[in-house]
Tab-separated table of N, CA, C and O in Angstrom:
chain	number	residue	atom	x	y	z
A	1	MET	N	1.182	-1.293	-0.148
A	1	MET	CA	-0.310	-0.210	-0.023
A	1	MET	C	0.299	1.199	0.153
A	1	MET	O	1.619	1.038	0.488
A	2	ILE	N	0.614	1.944	-0.786
A	2	ILE	CA	1.520	3.682	-1.194
A	2	ILE	C	0.303	4.577	-0.119
A	2	ILE	O	-0.651	4.719	-0.830
A	3	MET	N	0.900	4.877	0.822
A	3	MET	CA	0.293	6.053	1.527
A	3	MET	C	0.488	7.553	1.171
A	3	MET	O	1.387	7.679	1.057
A	4	MET	N	-0.296	8.221	1.472
A	4	MET	CA	-0.414	9.540	0.672
A	4	MET	C	-0.279	10.303	2.059
A	4	MET	O	-1.251	10.216	2.376
A	5	PHE	N	0.449	11.460	2.849
A	5	PHE	CA	0.032	11.843	3.655
A	5	PHE	C	0.019	13.787	3.971
A	5	PHE	O	0.660	13.877	2.882
A	6	GLY	N	-0.267	14.277	4.549
A	6	GLY	CA	-0.960	15.652	4.315
A	6	GLY	C	-1.347	16.133	5.805
A	6	GLY	O	-2.024	15.691	6.322
A	7	SER	N	-1.611	17.662	5.546
A	7	SER	CA	-2.090	18.233	6.784
A	7	SER	C	-3.105	18.867	6.631
A	7	SER	O	-3.586	19.148	5.126
A	8	GLN	N	-4.369	19.692	7.007
A	8	GLN	CA	-5.731	20.389	6.974
A	8	GLN	C	-4.946	21.603	6.078
A	8	GLN	O	-5.779	21.845	4.934
A	9	LYS	N	-3.656	21.728	6.427
A	9	LYS	CA	-3.322	22.957	5.776
A	9	LYS	C	-2.446	23.065	4.781
A	9	LYS	O	-2.781	23.744	3.580
A	10	ASP	N	-2.250	21.704	4.241
A	10	ASP	CA	-1.513	21.652	2.723
A	10	ASP	C	-3.142	21.376	1.704
A	10	ASP	O	-3.362	21.517	0.634
A	11	LEU	N	-4.072	20.741	2.390
A	11	LEU	CA	-5.105	20.654	2.142
A	11	LEU	C	-6.131	21.695	1.642
A	11	LEU	O	-6.626	22.196	0.471
A	12	ALA	N	-5.926	22.636	2.800
A	12	ALA	CA	-6.508	23.750	2.177
A	12	ALA	C	-5.401	24.877	1.038
A	12	ALA	O	-5.827	25.582	0.506
A	13	GLY	N	-4.050	24.270	1.329
A	13	GLY	CA	-3.015	25.199	0.273
A	13	GLY	C	-3.477	24.943	-1.089
A	13	GLY	O	-3.495	25.576	-2.150
A	14	ILE	N	-3.935	23.283	-1.192
A	14	ILE	CA	-4.425	23.039	-3.310
A	14	ILE	C	-5.460	24.067	-3.130
A	14	ILE	O	-5.487	24.517	-4.657
A	15	GLY	N	-6.390	24.500	-2.490
A	15	GLY	CA	-7.530	25.532	-2.823
A	15	GLY	C	-6.954	27.078	-2.841
A	15	GLY	O	-7.946	27.523	-3.718
A	16	ALA	N	-5.813	27.258	-2.838
A	16	ALA	CA	-5.360	28.902	-3.433
A	16	ALA	C	-4.632	28.552	-4.478
A	16	ALA	O	-4.245	29.502	-4.923
A	17	TRP	N	-4.300	27.443	-5.035
A	17	TRP	CA	-3.874	27.171	-6.136
A	17	TRP	C	-4.012	27.661	-7.496
A	17	TRP	O	-5.773	27.703	-7.771
A	18	ASN	N	-4.068	28.314	-8.479
A	18	ASN	CA	-4.125	28.215	-9.550
A	18	ASN	C	-4.386	27.442	-10.919
A	18	ASN	O	-4.203	26.025	-10.018
A	19	ALA	N	-5.396	27.286	-11.589
A	19	ALA	CA	-6.364	26.238	-12.272
A	19	ALA	C	-5.325	25.576	-13.052
A	19	ALA	O	-5.458	24.499	-12.838
A	20	ASP	N	-4.386	26.417	-13.289
A	20	ASP	CA	-3.049	25.370	-14.410
A	20	ASP	C	-2.222	24.659	-13.174
A	20	ASP	O	-2.010	23.319	-13.822
A	21	ASP	N	-1.563	25.128	-12.169
A	21	ASP	CA	-1.313	23.991	-11.005
A	21	ASP	C	-2.360	22.400	-10.614
A	21	ASP	O	-1.583	21.580	-10.863
A	22	VAL	N	-3.557	23.006	-10.429
A	22	VAL	CA	-4.195	22.037	-10.094
A	22	VAL	C	-5.106	21.025	-11.094
A	22	VAL	O	-4.468	19.968	-11.261
A	23	LYS	N	-4.384	21.156	-12.545
A	23	LYS	CA	-4.805	20.586	-13.838
A	23	LYS	C	-3.624	19.860	-13.890
A	23	LYS	O	-3.768	18.768	-14.371
A	24	ALA	N	-2.449	20.171	-13.488
A	24	ALA	CA	-0.786	19.749	-13.838
A	24	ALA	C	-1.116	18.450	-12.777
A	24	ALA	O	-0.847	17.308	-12.604
A	25	LEU	N	-1.807	18.509	-11.442
A	25	LEU	CA	-1.407	17.571	-10.433
A	25	LEU	C	-2.606	16.301	-11.028
A	25	LEU	O	-2.407	15.400	-11.061
A	26	HIS	N	-4.129	17.078	-12.039
A	26	HIS	CA	-5.036	15.765	-11.749
A	26	HIS	C	-4.385	15.116	-13.044
A	26	HIS	O	-4.566	14.261	-13.418
A	27	GLU	N	-3.734	15.304	-13.708
A	27	GLU	CA	-2.966	15.601	-15.262
A	27	GLU	C	-2.309	14.245	-14.620
A	27	GLU	O	-1.885	13.139	-15.538
A	28	PHE	N	-1.607	14.859	-14.048
A	28	PHE	CA	0.000	13.664	-13.017
A	28	PHE	C	-0.921	12.224	-12.465
A	28	PHE	O	-0.208	11.248	-12.857
A	29	MET	N	-1.929	12.749	-11.512
A	29	MET	CA	-2.396	11.303	-11.049
A	29	MET	C	-2.835	10.719	-11.863
A	29	MET	O	-2.762	9.335	-12.007
A	30	THR	N	-4.065	11.425	-12.927
A	30	THR	CA	-4.587	10.301	-13.729
A	30	THR	C	-3.441	9.755	-15.071
A	30	THR	O	-3.632	8.272	-15.001
A	31	GLU	N	-2.701	10.096	-15.150
A	31	GLU	CA	-1.375	9.611	-16.043
A	31	GLU	C	-0.662	8.468	-15.208
A	31	GLU	O	-0.546	6.946	-15.314
A	32	TRP	N	-0.840	8.305	-13.868
A	32	TRP	CA	0.316	8.053	-12.568
A	32	TRP	C	-0.610	6.101	-12.561
A	32	TRP	O	-0.508	4.936	-12.793
A	33	ASN	N	-2.014	7.022	-12.308
A	33	ASN	CA	-3.334	5.766	-12.444
A	33	ASN	C	-3.022	4.712	-13.113
A	33	ASN	O	-3.263	3.652	-13.526
A	34	ASN	N	-3.542	5.402	-14.333
A	34	ASN	CA	-3.602	5.000	-15.402
A	34	ASN	C	-2.504	3.738	-16.398
A	34	ASN	O	-2.291	2.618	-17.025
A	35	ASP	N	-1.320	4.301	-15.802
A	35	ASP	CA	0.185	3.761	-15.953
A	35	ASP	C	-0.156	2.108	-15.400
A	35	ASP	O	0.566	1.216	-15.285
A	36	LEU	N	-0.116	2.617	-14.217
A	36	LEU	CA	-0.514	1.262	-12.976
A	36	LEU	C	-1.876	0.253	-13.583
A	36	LEU	O	-1.502	-0.944	-13.424
A	37	VAL	N	-2.766	0.815	-13.887
A	37	VAL	CA	-3.789	0.105	-14.840
A	37	VAL	C	-2.944	-0.955	-15.890
A	37	VAL	O	-3.202	-1.994	-15.849
A	38	GLU	N	-2.890	-0.148	-17.033
A	38	GLU	CA	-1.980	-0.516	-18.022
A	38	GLU	C	-1.009	-1.716	-17.785
A	38	GLU	O	-1.368	-3.075	-18.801
A	39	SER	N	-0.208	-1.435	-16.665
A	39	SER	CA	0.286	-2.546	-16.302
A	39	SER	C	-0.106	-4.183	-15.023
A	39	SER	O	1.040	-4.835	-15.545
A	40	GLY	N	-1.226	-3.732	-15.260
A	40	GLY	CA	-1.686	-5.134	-14.420
A	40	GLY	C	-1.673	-4.795	-12.893
A	40	GLY	O	-2.413	-5.742	-12.099
A	41	GLU	N	-0.559	-3.469	-12.112
A	41	GLU	CA	-0.385	-3.262	-10.817
A	41	GLU	C	-1.243	-2.904	-10.085
A	41	GLU	O	-1.254	-2.966	-8.639
A	42	PHE	N	-2.344	-2.095	-10.815
A	42	PHE	CA	-3.304	-1.289	-9.913
A	42	PHE	C	-4.131	-2.323	-9.018
A	42	PHE	O	-4.826	-3.178	-9.481
A	43	VAL	N	-4.809	-2.122	-8.285
A	43	VAL	CA	-5.513	-3.179	-6.851
A	43	VAL	C	-6.501	-1.551	-6.889
A	43	VAL	O	-7.796	-2.297	-6.679
A	44	ASP	N	-6.275	-0.829	-6.212
A	44	ASP	CA	-7.703	0.104	-5.569
A	44	ASP	C	-6.708	1.670	-5.279
A	44	ASP	O	-5.569	1.375	-4.864
A	45	ALA	N	-7.524	2.353	-4.988
A	45	ALA	CA	-7.249	4.107	-4.500
A	45	ALA	C	-8.333	4.454	-4.010
A	45	ALA	O	-9.270	4.535	-4.735
A	46	GLN	N	-8.118	5.459	-3.173
A	46	GLN	CA	-9.338	6.334	-2.773
A	46	GLN	C	-8.321	7.287	-1.687
A	46	GLN	O	-7.251	7.073	-1.088
A	47	GLY	N	-8.719	8.874	-2.588
A	47	GLY	CA	-8.671	9.630	-1.919
A	47	GLY	C	-9.139	9.896	-0.550
A	47	GLY	O	-10.644	9.499	-0.211
A	48	LEU	N	-9.244	10.822	0.749
A	48	LEU	CA	-9.745	10.717	1.911
A	48	LEU	C	-10.423	11.755	1.826
A	48	LEU	O	-9.585	12.914	1.268
A	49	SER	N	-11.650	12.578	2.574
A	49	SER	CA	-12.157	13.449	3.111
A	49	SER	C	-11.188	14.079	3.733
A	49	SER	O	-10.166	14.023	4.467
A	50	GLN	N	-11.250	15.560	3.844
A	50	GLN	CA	-10.307	16.294	4.663
A	50	GLN	C	-10.068	16.055	6.094
A	50	GLN	O	-11.419	15.261	6.841
A	51	PRO	N	-9.386	16.522	7.213
A	51	PRO	CA	-9.264	15.820	8.428
A	51	PRO	C	-10.202	16.360	9.461
A	51	PRO	O	-10.527	15.877	10.191
A	52	ALA	N	-10.939	17.809	8.816
A	52	ALA	CA	-11.864	17.796	9.570
A	52	ALA	C	-13.172	17.133	9.586
A	52	ALA	O	-14.009	17.174	10.571
A	53	HIS	N	-13.541	16.024	8.854
A	53	HIS	CA	-14.591	15.336	8.781
A	53	HIS	C	-14.004	14.015	9.239
A	53	HIS	O	-14.871	13.547	9.508
A	54	ALA	N	-12.997	13.893	10.121
A	54	ALA	CA	-12.367	12.651	10.732
A	54	ALA	C	-13.092	12.533	12.431
A	54	ALA	O	-13.092	13.872	12.340
A	55	ARG	N	-13.330	11.765	12.960
A	55	ARG	CA	-13.739	10.610	14.131
A	55	ARG	C	-12.734	9.456	14.469
A	55	ARG	O	-12.227	8.890	13.801
A	56	ARG	N	-12.579	10.282	15.747
A	56	ARG	CA	-11.650	8.627	16.253
A	56	ARG	C	-12.725	8.427	17.176
A	56	ARG	O	-13.362	9.292	17.954
A	57	VAL	N	-12.680	7.267	17.473
A	57	VAL	CA	-13.932	6.390	18.300
A	57	VAL	C	-12.796	5.717	19.022
A	57	VAL	O	-12.033	4.977	18.949
A	58	SER	N	-13.273	5.348	20.431
A	58	SER	CA	-12.261	4.991	21.506
A	58	SER	C	-13.475	4.131	22.611
A	58	SER	O	-14.746	4.727	22.984
A	59	LEU	N	-13.149	3.718	23.815
A	59	LEU	CA	-14.135	3.233	24.491
A	59	LEU	C	-13.305	3.483	26.263
A	59	LEU	O	-12.164	3.532	26.041
A	60	ARG	N	-14.396	4.471	26.585
A	60	ARG	CA	-13.859	4.694	28.039
A	60	ARG	C	-14.895	3.865	28.559
A	60	ARG	O	-16.421	4.097	28.726
A	61	ASP	N	-14.476	2.890	29.852
A	61	ASP	CA	-15.552	2.249	30.753
A	61	ASP	C	-16.472	1.327	29.697
A	61	ASP	O	-17.462	1.539	30.537
A	62	GLY	N	-16.330	0.907	28.691
A	62	GLY	CA	-17.023	0.159	27.610
A	62	GLY	C	-18.118	0.807	27.186
A	62	GLY	O	-18.684	0.597	26.318
A	63	ALA	N	-17.791	2.384	27.114
A	63	ALA	CA	-18.770	2.952	26.425
A	63	ALA	C	-18.238	4.019	25.559
A	63	ALA	O	-17.394	4.721	25.675
A	64	PRO	N	-18.225	4.039	23.911
A	64	PRO	CA	-18.072	4.798	22.886
A	64	PRO	C	-17.938	6.180	23.462
A	64	PRO	O	-18.720	6.876	23.639
A	65	VAL	N	-16.769	6.854	23.153
A	65	VAL	CA	-16.511	7.941	22.881
A	65	VAL	C	-15.797	8.929	21.647
A	65	VAL	O	-15.439	7.871	21.091
A	66	VAL	N	-16.112	9.517	21.094
A	66	VAL	CA	-16.193	10.065	20.339
A	66	VAL	C	-15.051	11.427	19.830
A	66	VAL	O	-15.926	12.444	20.879
A	67	THR	N	-14.429	11.551	18.639
A	67	THR	CA	-14.012	13.111	19.069
A	67	THR	C	-13.480	13.042	17.627
A	67	THR	O	-13.181	12.564	16.853
A	68	ASP	N	-14.441	14.476	17.429
A	68	ASP	CA	-13.891	14.849	15.981
A	68	ASP	C	-12.612	15.828	16.456
A	68	ASP	O	-12.044	16.193	16.822
A	69	GLY	N	-12.260	15.585	14.561
A	69	GLY	CA	-10.658	16.113	14.136
A	69	GLY	C	-11.011	17.380	13.488
A	69	GLY	O	-12.188	17.896	13.633
A	70	PRO	N	-10.192	18.142	13.246
A	70	PRO	CA	-8.537	17.467	13.044
A	70	PRO	C	-7.942	17.255	14.623
A	70	PRO	O	-8.460	18.361	15.466
A	71	TYR	N	-7.097	16.608	14.559
A	71	TYR	CA	-6.562	16.057	16.420
A	71	TYR	C	-5.078	17.340	16.548
A	71	TYR	O	-4.601	17.129	15.615
A	72	ALA	N	-5.484	17.942	17.504
A	72	ALA	CA	-4.267	18.776	17.976
A	72	ALA	C	-2.880	18.121	17.972
A	72	ALA	O	-2.035	18.855	17.614
A	73	GLU	N	-2.566	16.885	18.588
A	73	GLU	CA	-1.301	16.412	18.385
A	73	GLU	C	-1.122	15.861	17.476
A	73	GLU	O	0.368	14.878	17.113
A	74	THR	N	-1.956	15.400	16.196
A	74	THR	CA	-1.454	15.002	14.810
A	74	THR	C	-1.489	16.011	13.712
A	74	THR	O	-2.442	16.625	13.752
A	75	GLN	N	-0.342	16.475	13.306
A	75	GLN	CA	-0.100	17.568	12.146
A	75	GLN	C	-0.759	16.572	10.493
A	75	GLN	O	-1.553	17.537	9.895
A	76	GLU	N	-0.237	15.896	10.280
A	76	GLU	CA	-0.310	14.941	9.543
A	76	GLU	C	-1.390	13.866	9.453
A	76	GLU	O	-0.784	12.758	10.439
A	77	VAL	N	-1.903	13.567	8.219
A	77	VAL	CA	-2.523	12.339	8.479
A	77	VAL	C	-2.977	11.925	7.156
A	77	VAL	O	-1.961	12.347	5.655
A	78	LEU	N	-3.336	10.874	7.424
A	78	LEU	CA	-3.170	9.838	6.174
A	78	LEU	C	-4.645	10.819	5.006
A	78	LEU	O	-5.625	10.696	5.198
A	79	VAL	N	-3.900	11.158	3.689
A	79	VAL	CA	-4.929	11.891	2.966
A	79	VAL	C	-5.382	10.471	1.794
A	79	VAL	O	-6.310	10.996	1.301
A	80	GLY	N	-4.878	9.667	1.355
A	80	GLY	CA	-5.425	8.890	0.282
A	80	GLY	C	-4.271	7.182	-0.016
A	80	GLY	O	-3.062	7.910	0.873
A	81	TYR	N	-4.770	6.573	-0.593
A	81	TYR	CA	-3.780	5.787	-0.573
A	81	TYR	C	-4.015	4.690	-2.312
A	81	TYR	O	-5.326	5.157	-2.772
A	82	THR	N	-3.262	4.021	-2.506
A	82	THR	CA	-3.205	3.104	-4.098
A	82	THR	C	-2.532	1.893	-3.537
A	82	THR	O	-1.275	2.068	-2.914
A	83	THR	N	-3.602	1.017	-3.618
A	83	THR	CA	-2.607	-0.213	-3.534
A	83	THR	C	-2.758	-1.356	-4.637
A	83	THR	O	-3.075	-1.270	-5.649
A	84	VAL	N	-0.896	-1.362	-4.937
A	84	VAL	CA	-0.693	-2.275	-6.258
A	84	VAL	C	-0.368	-3.367	-5.537
A	84	VAL	O	0.157	-4.103	-4.377
A	85	ASP	N	-0.738	-4.675	-6.924
A	85	ASP	CA	-0.093	-6.073	-6.626
A	85	ASP	C	1.237	-6.227	-7.614
A	85	ASP	O	1.129	-5.911	-8.737
A	86	CYS	N	2.209	-6.003	-7.017
A	86	CYS	CA	3.737	-6.107	-8.151
A	86	CYS	C	4.521	-6.994	-7.574
A	86	CYS	O	4.173	-7.822	-6.975
A	87	VAL	N	5.754	-6.847	-8.448
A	87	VAL	CA	6.538	-8.514	-8.189
A	87	VAL	C	7.366	-8.448	-6.916
A	87	VAL	O	7.982	-9.365	-6.427
A	88	SER	N	7.642	-7.080	-6.731
A	88	SER	CA	8.870	-6.945	-5.683
A	88	SER	C	8.146	-5.997	-4.855
A	88	SER	O	7.637	-4.875	-5.093
A	89	TYR	N	9.267	-5.782	-3.864
A	89	TYR	CA	8.732	-4.486	-2.793
A	89	TYR	C	9.487	-3.582	-3.029
A	89	TYR	O	9.591	-2.184	-3.147
A	90	ASP	N	10.687	-3.719	-4.117
A	90	ASP	CA	11.658	-2.783	-5.078
A	90	ASP	C	10.605	-2.153	-5.879
A	90	ASP	O	10.976	-1.094	-5.942
A	91	ARG	N	9.902	-2.846	-7.250
A	91	ARG	CA	9.108	-2.656	-7.574
A	91	ARG	C	8.181	-1.202	-6.900
A	91	ARG	O	7.878	-0.168	-7.765
A	92	ALA	N	7.109	-1.440	-5.271
A	92	ALA	CA	6.923	-1.082	-5.229
A	92	ALA	C	7.551	0.546	-4.987
A	92	ALA	O	6.721	1.451	-4.796
A	93	THR	N	8.474	0.299	-4.781
A	93	THR	CA	9.220	1.329	-3.554
A	93	THR	C	9.722	2.252	-5.611
A	93	THR	O	9.276	3.680	-4.959
A	94	GLU	N	9.540	1.642	-6.702
A	94	GLU	CA	9.827	2.540	-7.590
A	94	GLU	C	8.501	3.282	-8.192
A	94	GLU	O	8.644	4.517	-8.136
A	95	ILE	N	7.477	2.625	-7.659
A	95	ILE	CA	5.909	3.024	-8.461
A	95	ILE	C	5.817	4.533	-7.015
A	95	ILE	O	5.168	5.482	-7.438
A	96	ALA	N	6.292	4.144	-5.768
A	96	ALA	CA	5.884	5.212	-4.813
A	96	ALA	C	7.299	6.266	-5.200
A	96	ALA	O	6.305	7.466	-5.020
A	97	ALA	N	8.364	5.958	-5.371
A	97	ALA	CA	8.580	7.439	-5.840
A	97	ALA	C	8.443	8.304	-7.479
A	97	ALA	O	8.732	9.226	-6.818
A	98	LEU	N	8.145	7.486	-7.815
A	98	LEU	CA	6.916	8.377	-8.992
A	98	LEU	C	5.757	8.982	-8.463
A	98	LEU	O	5.507	10.630	-8.396
A	99	LEU	N	5.606	8.795	-7.150
A	99	LEU	CA	4.418	9.630	-6.600
A	99	LEU	C	4.630	10.403	-6.222
A	99	LEU	O	4.389	11.634	-6.132
A	100	ALA	N	6.033	10.393	-5.021
A	100	ALA	CA	6.443	11.556	-4.541
A	100	ALA	C	7.621	12.456	-5.235
A	100	ALA	O	7.770	13.646	-4.758
A	101	ASN	N	7.118	12.264	-7.149
A	101	ASN	CA	7.464	13.686	-7.444
A	101	ASN	C	5.979	14.055	-7.994
A	101	ASN	O	5.859	14.951	-9.148
A	102	THR	N	5.110	14.242	-7.409
A	102	THR	CA	3.709	14.864	-7.252
A	102	THR	C	4.123	16.226	-8.093
A	102	THR	O	4.864	16.857	-7.233
A	103	PRO	N	3.701	16.725	-8.936
A	103	PRO	CA	3.965	18.591	-9.414
A	103	PRO	C	3.293	19.197	-8.227
A	103	PRO	O	1.717	18.930	-7.172
A	104	HIS	N	3.759	20.582	-7.854
A	104	HIS	CA	3.011	21.881	-7.032
A	104	HIS	C	3.215	22.705	-7.250
A	104	HIS	O	4.532	22.989	-8.185
A	105	PRO	N	2.723	24.241	-7.378
A	105	PRO	CA	3.166	25.037	-7.482
A	105	PRO	C	4.919	25.461	-7.354
A	105	PRO	O	4.825	25.108	-6.045
A	106	GLU	N	5.159	26.470	-8.181
A	106	GLU	CA	6.456	27.011	-7.975
A	106	GLU	C	6.673	27.856	-6.806
A	106	GLU	O	6.056	28.568	-6.831
A	107	GLY	N	7.771	27.464	-6.179
A	107	GLY	CA	7.676	28.692	-5.146
A	107	GLY	C	7.109	28.413	-3.956
A	107	GLY	O	7.076	28.833	-2.474
A	108	SER	N	6.261	26.819	-3.859
A	108	SER	CA	5.370	26.498	-2.615
A	108	SER	C	6.114	25.549	-1.932
A	108	SER	O	7.175	25.027	-1.998
A	109	ASP	N	5.719	25.674	-0.383
A	109	ASP	CA	6.662	25.414	0.405
A	109	ASP	C	5.681	24.570	1.427
A	109	ASP	O	4.714	25.339	1.989
A	110	LEU	N	5.829	23.435	1.602
A	110	LEU	CA	4.848	22.664	2.711
A	110	LEU	C	5.817	22.645	4.147
A	110	LEU	O	4.883	21.985	4.881
A	111	GLY	N	6.802	23.213	4.585
A	111	GLY	CA	7.704	22.972	5.435
A	111	GLY	C	8.157	22.016	5.868
A	111	GLY	O	8.691	21.127	6.994
A	112	ARG	N	8.435	21.257	5.122
A	112	ARG	CA	8.902	19.846	4.809
A	112	ARG	C	8.766	19.133	3.514
A	112	ARG	O	8.573	19.770	2.154
A	113	ASP	N	9.797	18.036	3.198
A	113	ASP	CA	9.712	17.345	2.011
A	113	ASP	C	7.970	16.547	1.601
A	113	ASP	O	8.007	16.307	2.558
A	114	TRP	N	8.249	16.418	0.370
A	114	TRP	CA	6.811	16.075	0.536
A	114	TRP	C	7.432	14.325	0.502
A	114	TRP	O	8.438	13.865	-0.118
A	115	TYR	N	6.522	13.595	0.741
A	115	TYR	CA	6.689	12.051	0.826
A	115	TYR	C	5.488	11.089	0.591
A	115	TYR	O	4.382	11.507	0.866
A	116	VAL	N	5.882	9.988	0.387
A	116	VAL	CA	4.568	8.598	0.684
A	116	VAL	C	6.005	7.866	1.428
A	116	VAL	O	6.563	7.441	1.300
A	117	ASP	N	4.714	7.038	2.038
A	117	ASP	CA	5.130	5.804	2.699
A	117	ASP	C	4.475	4.133	1.996
A	117	ASP	O	3.873	4.492	1.274
A	118	ILE	N	5.444	3.026	2.172
A	118	ILE	CA	4.916	2.117	1.485
A	118	ILE	C	4.890	1.076	2.718
A	118	ILE	O	5.612	0.616	3.841
A	119	ARG	N	3.902	0.032	2.698
A	119	ARG	CA	3.651	-0.813	3.684
A	119	ARG	C	3.436	-2.092	2.504
A	119	ARG	O	2.538	-1.971	2.047
A	120	PRO	N	3.911	-3.147	3.174
A	120	PRO	CA	3.083	-4.552	2.836
A	120	PRO	C	1.702	-4.850	2.981
A	120	PRO	O	2.002	-4.649	4.878
A	121	CYS	N	0.822	-5.246	2.552
A	121	CYS	CA	-0.594	-5.658	3.039
A	121	CYS	C	-0.148	-7.441	3.091
A	121	CYS	O	-0.062	-8.245	2.690
A	122	ALA	N	-0.564	-7.295	4.555
A	122	ALA	CA	-0.531	-8.948	5.315
A	122	ALA	C	-1.714	-9.413	4.310
A	122	ALA	O	-3.204	-9.163	4.698
A	123	ASP	N	-1.563	-10.605	3.534
A	123	ASP	CA	-2.463	-11.908	3.145
A	123	ASP	C	-3.476	-12.567	4.357
A	123	ASP	O	-4.364	-12.867	3.954
A	124	GLY	N	-2.790	-12.614	5.778
A	124	GLY	CA	-2.956	-13.620	6.340
A	124	GLY	C	-2.327	-13.643	7.571
A	124	GLY	O	-1.289	-12.932	7.377
A	125	PHE	N	-2.909	-14.409	8.401
A	125	PHE	CA	-2.279	-13.893	9.993
A	125	PHE	C	-0.499	-14.226	10.021
A	125	PHE	O	0.055	-13.635	10.665
A	126	GLU	N	-0.214	-15.046	9.243
A	126	GLU	CA	0.903	-15.878	8.952
A	126	GLU	C	2.039	-14.102	8.557
A	126	GLU	O	3.048	-14.822	8.629
A	127	ASP	N	1.424	-13.595	8.253
A	127	ASP	CA	2.308	-12.631	7.477
A	127	ASP	C	2.813	-11.451	7.896
A	127	ASP	O	3.074	-10.177	7.985
A	128	LEU	N	2.013	-11.382	9.019
A	128	LEU	CA	1.949	-10.346	10.471
A	128	LEU	C	3.408	-10.351	11.108
A	128	LEU	O	3.912	-9.291	11.595
A	129	GLU	N	4.032	-11.655	10.798
A	129	GLU	CA	5.713	-11.451	11.477
A	129	GLU	C	5.740	-11.154	12.725
A	129	GLU	O	6.126	-10.311	13.150
A	130	LEU	N	4.562	-11.758	13.627
A	130	LEU	CA	4.526	-11.350	15.199
A	130	LEU	C	5.626	-11.511	15.805
A	130	LEU	O	6.504	-12.931	15.700
């Protein structure tokens, strides 16, 4: 699974991009996804709603406790993912590296390097390596 992270600030910043920058982002993502479909490596992908729409559910004394997001202690959250089925972890890394080159407006600054994370999906309990 290739996971993309961002903050509420990052997502709000995209709203301030000009039309050409937004178009470049959409074209990049469309091509990246289509290439994975054509290679047979695409399994699933989904963008997630803004962190302001998140809820954290926990239990306290057996009763559910719901906390609405975003959460002060968490700056970056999962904003989307793509699941691929490829021949190796190295190939998944190559695919993720392409996504790490997502276009953004010249001069824009996230305050950190853009990155994506990858993790193998467990097919069963034996894959958890406990």
